[in-house]
Each structure stands twice: as C-alpha cells, then as structure tokens.
XYZ file of C-alpha atoms in Angstrom:
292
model
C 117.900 79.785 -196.361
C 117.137 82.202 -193.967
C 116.069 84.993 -196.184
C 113.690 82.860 -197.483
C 112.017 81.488 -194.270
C 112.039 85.314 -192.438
C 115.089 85.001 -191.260
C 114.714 81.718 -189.405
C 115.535 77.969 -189.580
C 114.860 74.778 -188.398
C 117.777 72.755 -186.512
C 117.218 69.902 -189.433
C 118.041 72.474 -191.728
C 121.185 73.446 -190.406
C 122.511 70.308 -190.052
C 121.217 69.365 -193.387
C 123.884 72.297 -194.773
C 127.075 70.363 -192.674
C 126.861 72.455 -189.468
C 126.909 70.119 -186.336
C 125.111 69.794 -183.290
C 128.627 71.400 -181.330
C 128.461 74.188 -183.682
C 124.755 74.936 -183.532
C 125.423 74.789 -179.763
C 128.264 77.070 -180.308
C 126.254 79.927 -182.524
C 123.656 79.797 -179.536
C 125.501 80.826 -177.125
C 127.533 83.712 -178.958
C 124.400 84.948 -179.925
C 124.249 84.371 -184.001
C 121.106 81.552 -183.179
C 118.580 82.480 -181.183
C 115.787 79.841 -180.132
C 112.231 81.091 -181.049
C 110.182 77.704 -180.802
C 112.055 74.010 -180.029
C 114.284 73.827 -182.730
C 113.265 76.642 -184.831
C 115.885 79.752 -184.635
C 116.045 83.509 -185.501
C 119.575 84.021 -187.419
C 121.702 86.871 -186.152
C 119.900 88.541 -183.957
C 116.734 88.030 -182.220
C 114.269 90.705 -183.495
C 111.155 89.050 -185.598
C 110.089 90.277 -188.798
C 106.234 90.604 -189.802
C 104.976 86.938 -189.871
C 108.698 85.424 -188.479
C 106.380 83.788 -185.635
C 103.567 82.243 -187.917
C 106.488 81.089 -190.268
C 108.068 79.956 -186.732
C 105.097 77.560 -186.076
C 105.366 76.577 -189.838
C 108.826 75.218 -189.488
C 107.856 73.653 -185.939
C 105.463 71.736 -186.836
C 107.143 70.417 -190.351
C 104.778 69.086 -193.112
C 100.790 68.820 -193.578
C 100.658 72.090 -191.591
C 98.767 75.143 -192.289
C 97.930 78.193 -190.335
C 94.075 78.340 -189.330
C 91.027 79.847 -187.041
C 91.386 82.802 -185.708
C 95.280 83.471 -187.092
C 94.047 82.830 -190.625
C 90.741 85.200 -190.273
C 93.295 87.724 -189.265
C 95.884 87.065 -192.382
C 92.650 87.048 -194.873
C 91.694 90.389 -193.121
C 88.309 89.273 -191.553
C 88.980 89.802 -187.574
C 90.490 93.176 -186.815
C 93.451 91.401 -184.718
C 95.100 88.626 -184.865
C 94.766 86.213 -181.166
C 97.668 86.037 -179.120
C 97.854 82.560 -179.763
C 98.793 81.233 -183.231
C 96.690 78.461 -184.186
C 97.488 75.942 -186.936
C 95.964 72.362 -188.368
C 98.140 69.940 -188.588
C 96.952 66.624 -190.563
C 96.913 62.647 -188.772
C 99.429 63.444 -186.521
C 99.983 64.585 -182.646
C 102.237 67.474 -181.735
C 103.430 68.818 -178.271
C 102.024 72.667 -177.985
C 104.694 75.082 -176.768
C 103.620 78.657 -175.434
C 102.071 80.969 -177.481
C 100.400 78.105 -179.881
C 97.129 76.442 -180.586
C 98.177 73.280 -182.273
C 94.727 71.662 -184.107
C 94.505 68.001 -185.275
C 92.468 66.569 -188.430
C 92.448 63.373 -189.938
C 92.033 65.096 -194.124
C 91.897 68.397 -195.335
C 90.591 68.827 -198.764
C 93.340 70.482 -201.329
C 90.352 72.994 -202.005
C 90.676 74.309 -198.460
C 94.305 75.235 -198.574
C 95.511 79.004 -200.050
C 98.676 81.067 -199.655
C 98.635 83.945 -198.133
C 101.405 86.581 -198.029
C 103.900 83.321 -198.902
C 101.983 81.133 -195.555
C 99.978 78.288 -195.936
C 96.752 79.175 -194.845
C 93.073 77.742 -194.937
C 90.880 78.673 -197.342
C 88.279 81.921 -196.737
C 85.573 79.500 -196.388
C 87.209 76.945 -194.417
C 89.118 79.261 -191.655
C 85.401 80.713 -191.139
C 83.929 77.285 -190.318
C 87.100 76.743 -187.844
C 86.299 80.348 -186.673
C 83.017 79.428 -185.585
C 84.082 76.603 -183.590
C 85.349 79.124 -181.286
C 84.058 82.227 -181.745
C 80.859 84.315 -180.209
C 77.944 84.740 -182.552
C 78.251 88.515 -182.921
C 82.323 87.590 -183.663
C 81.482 85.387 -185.810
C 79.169 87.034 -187.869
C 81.175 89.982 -187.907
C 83.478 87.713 -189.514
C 81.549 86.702 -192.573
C 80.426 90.013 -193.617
C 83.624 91.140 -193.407
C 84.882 88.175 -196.061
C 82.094 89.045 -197.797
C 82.976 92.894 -198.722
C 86.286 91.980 -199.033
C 84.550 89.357 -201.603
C 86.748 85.842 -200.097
C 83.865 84.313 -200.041
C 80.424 83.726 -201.432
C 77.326 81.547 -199.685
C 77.604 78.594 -202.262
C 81.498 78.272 -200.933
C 80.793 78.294 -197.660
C 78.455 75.745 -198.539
C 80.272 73.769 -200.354
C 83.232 74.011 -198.044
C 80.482 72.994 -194.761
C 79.994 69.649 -197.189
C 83.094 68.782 -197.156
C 83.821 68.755 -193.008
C 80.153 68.149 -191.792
C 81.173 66.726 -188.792
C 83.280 69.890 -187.881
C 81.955 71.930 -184.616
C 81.770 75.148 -186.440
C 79.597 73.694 -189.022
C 76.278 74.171 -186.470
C 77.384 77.296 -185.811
C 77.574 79.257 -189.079
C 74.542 76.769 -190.817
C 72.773 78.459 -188.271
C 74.402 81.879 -188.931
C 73.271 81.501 -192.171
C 69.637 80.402 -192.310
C 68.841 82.977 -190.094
C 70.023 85.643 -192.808
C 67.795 84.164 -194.698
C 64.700 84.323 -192.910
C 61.913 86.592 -193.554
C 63.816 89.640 -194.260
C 62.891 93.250 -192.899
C 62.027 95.660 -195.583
C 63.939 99.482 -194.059
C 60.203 100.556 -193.481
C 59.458 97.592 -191.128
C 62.633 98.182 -189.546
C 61.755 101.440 -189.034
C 58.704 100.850 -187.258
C 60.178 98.345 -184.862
C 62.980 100.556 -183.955
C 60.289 103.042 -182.922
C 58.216 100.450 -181.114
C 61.747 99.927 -179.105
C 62.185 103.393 -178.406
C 59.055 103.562 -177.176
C 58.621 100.218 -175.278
C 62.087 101.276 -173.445
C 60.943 104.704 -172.730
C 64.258 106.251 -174.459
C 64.782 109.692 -175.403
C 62.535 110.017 -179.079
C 64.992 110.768 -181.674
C 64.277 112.303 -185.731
C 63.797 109.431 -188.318
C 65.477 109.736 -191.458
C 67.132 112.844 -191.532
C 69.967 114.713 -193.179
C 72.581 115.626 -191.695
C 75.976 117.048 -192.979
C 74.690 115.731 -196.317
C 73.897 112.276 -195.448
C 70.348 111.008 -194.883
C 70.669 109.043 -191.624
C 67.963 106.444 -190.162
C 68.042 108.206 -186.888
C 69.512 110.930 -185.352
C 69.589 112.111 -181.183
C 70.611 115.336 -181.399
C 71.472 116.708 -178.377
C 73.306 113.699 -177.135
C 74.791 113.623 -180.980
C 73.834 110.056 -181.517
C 72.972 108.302 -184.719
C 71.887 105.011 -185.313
C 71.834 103.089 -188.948
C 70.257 99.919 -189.851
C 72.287 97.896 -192.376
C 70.973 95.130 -194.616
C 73.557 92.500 -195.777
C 71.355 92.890 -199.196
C 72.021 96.749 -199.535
C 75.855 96.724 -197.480
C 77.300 93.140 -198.606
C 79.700 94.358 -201.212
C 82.666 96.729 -201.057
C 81.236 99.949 -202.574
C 78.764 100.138 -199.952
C 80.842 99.235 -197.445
C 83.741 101.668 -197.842
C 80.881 104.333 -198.450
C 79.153 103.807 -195.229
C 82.595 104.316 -193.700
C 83.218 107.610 -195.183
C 79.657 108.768 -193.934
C 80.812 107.412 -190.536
C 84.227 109.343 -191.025
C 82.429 112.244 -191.530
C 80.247 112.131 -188.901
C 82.837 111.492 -186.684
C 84.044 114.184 -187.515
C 81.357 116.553 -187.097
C 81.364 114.970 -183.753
C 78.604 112.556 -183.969
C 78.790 108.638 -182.324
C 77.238 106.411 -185.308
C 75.866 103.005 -183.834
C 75.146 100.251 -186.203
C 72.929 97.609 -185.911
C 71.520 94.635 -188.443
C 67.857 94.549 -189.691
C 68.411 90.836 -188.276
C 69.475 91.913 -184.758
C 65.625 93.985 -184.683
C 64.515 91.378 -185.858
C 65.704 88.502 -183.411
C 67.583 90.191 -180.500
C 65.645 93.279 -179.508
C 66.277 93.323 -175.949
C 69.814 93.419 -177.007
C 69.369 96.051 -179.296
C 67.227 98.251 -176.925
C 69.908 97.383 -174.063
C 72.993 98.579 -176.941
C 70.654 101.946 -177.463
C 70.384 102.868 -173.689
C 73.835 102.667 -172.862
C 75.199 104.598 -175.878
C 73.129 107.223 -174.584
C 74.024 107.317 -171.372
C 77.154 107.140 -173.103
C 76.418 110.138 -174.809
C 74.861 112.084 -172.114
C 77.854 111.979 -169.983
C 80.120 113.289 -173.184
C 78.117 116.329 -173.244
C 77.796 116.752 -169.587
C-alpha cells in the first residue's frame, strides 16, 4: 500500500489492514512509522521521496481534494519553483491547516478542471492559472501564462472557458485583465523600436547599436562596452515552443560569449515605461560595475 502512495499511509489505512491503534503506537516509537502530517506516516524510515509531501497532503485531507495554485503551476511546469507551502482545494468541507500547508475551500469544481499529473490530482492548466492569479504579482503571473503557453497547456479560449465556469473567483479580475491588455493595440518591432529609443533618450542612458549582429544573432540592441543586450519579445512571434527554446539558445550563447541579455515585452513599452527605463538603468549600472 505503501509503494503505491510513495511510501506513506494514512492511520485509516492501517487499521483498515487489522493493525491496531497499540500496534501503530508500537511501530512509532521503534521507528518503522514515522508521522509526516496528523495521521499520515512515512513507512520505514523517514526520508521523502519526490512528491511523498504533496501525496502527504493528499492522504490528509481524504476525498474531493486536489493539489492547486502555486503547487500545481509548479507540477505543470509554469513557475520555476514550487512555494514552500503546499496548497490544495478541497470541495464543501472545512479542514484544520497543519504547517507547511495552504488548505483552500470551494463549494464545486467542475470535472473539466481536474487532471493528473505525475499520478497527483491536480487542477487543470487553465484553472490552477486563475487560482494563481488570486495570489500572484502581475509580472508572476504573466510570466505564468506564457510559460503554459510554450509548453502549449493552455490556449486563450480555455482559459476562457475555464474563467466562465468560476466567475466569481478572485483571480478571475486578475488574468481578464491580463488578457485584454495583450490584446490591445499591439506594437509592430518598428514602433517598439522607436519607443525604446525615445526611453533611452528621455532617461539620458548610455546610446546603444539597434539591431545588430552579434556572434551570429541579430539582436534588437546591443551596449557594448558594458556587454548588455536587450530583446523585445512579442507573445505573437515567441508564444510557441520553437521560438521559445530558440531564443534560449541565442541567450545560451550569448551568455556565453559573456553578454547579460535583458528581456522585455512589446506590452511592458507599451504600458509600463518608467518600469522599463528604471529595469534598463540598473542593469547597466549592473554592468558597469562587472567590467570595472
């Protein structure tokens, strides 16, 4: 039973199998049980596997469970770590949270926003993004969906589709508004060009070279004695894998060579310049002090 949960098991398990509550009492203490959550035990020794915890909080919480926010965008790949917290839904009912979990209540969750993922119950791409946005910061969170995006979990009419069926949700506000934004007037790469020289020049930074090559690559621009390049991306030209894994082997290589490659979004020039202009200043003071 065991084997099959990640080595662990719930006390109703155990004494579902004949072993009473003397003899689970009995294995604790000489070490063959070891407690990992309230009534939820590692067998033989205490050392977790990959996923023993997550599976932990499973078998804690019992049925109508699934993992969710920001433990599920790490499982389908779309945050680069998972939170130190593991958070999971749990569906009409109220649990106590122990340390080290974020238990979230729901009165339904739609069959369509359930998957399994590496053997866990998990929500769905486009449902563990709307929970991810109840909580998340708007540069996390749109990190977020381009990420499901290239890894192709997710399309828009999902995400819409999935926002129809939890309107009420808090995340809901957040990535609608995620979204109609990307789908404003969009900046062609020679009108983002032009405003990322009317921010070099309106913040009085060092003037760089505009689409360049450099160690084979054409790049949109280049600082080269602080060995800085910046490239614009457009979720039009970068929202699917090949592009994506390309753009990282330029970045490899320019790494490589050296070079610090700063990215930015044709919608952050468009809508958050003074952040973008504040991002370019201190990467080159960044840079500046590498060369020094």
């Amino acid at each position: 039973m065991a084997a099959a949960q990640r080595g662990l098991v719930h006390r109703s398990q155990i004494l579902e199998v004949g072993i009473g509550r003397g003899s689970i009492a009995h294995r604790i203490s000489v070490g063959s049980l070891h407690r990992v959550l309230p009534s939820v035990f590692a067998v033989g020794h205490p050392a977790l596997q990959p996923g023993a915890f997550e599976t932990a909080v499973l078998l804690f919480c019992g049925d109508d469970c699934v993992l969710s926010h920001g433990t599920a965008a790490a499982l389908w790949g779309m945050v680069p770590a998972a939170p130190p917290a593991v958070s999971v839904t749990v569906v009409r009912r109220h649990l106590r949270q122990p340390p080290s979990v974020r238990v979230h209540r729901v009165d339904e969750l739609d069959s369509r926003d359930i998957r399994f993922r590496d053997g866990l119950p998990v929500t769905a791409p486009a449902r563990t993004l709307i929970d991810f946005a109840g909580e998340a910061s708007g540069g996390a969170l749109e990190a977020a969906v381009n990420e499901a995006r290239v890894l192709q979990l997710v399309t828009d009419e999902q995400l819409e589709q999935a926002m129809d069926r939890c309107p009420l949700r808090t995340g809901v506000g957040h990535l609608r508004a995620l979204l109609t934004g990307e789908r404003g007037p969009a900046l062609t790469r020679s009108e983002a060009e032009r405003r990322l020289r009317r921010m070099v020049e309106r913040g009085q930074l060092p003037w760089p070279q505009f689409n360049v090559w450099l160690h084979g690559h054409l790049v949109d621009a280049l600082w080269p004695a602080a060995k800085l390049v910046v490239e614009v991306d457009g979720y039009g030209v970068h929202g699917h894998r090949h592009a994506f894994e390309s753009d990282r082997r330029r970045d490899q290589r320019l790494a490589a060579e050296g070079f610090v490659v700063v990215r930015m979004t044709m919608r952050q020039l468009r809508d958050e310049p003074m952040a973008v202009l504040a991002s370019l200043a201190q990467a080159l003071v960044a840079a500046a002090a590498r060369q020094a």
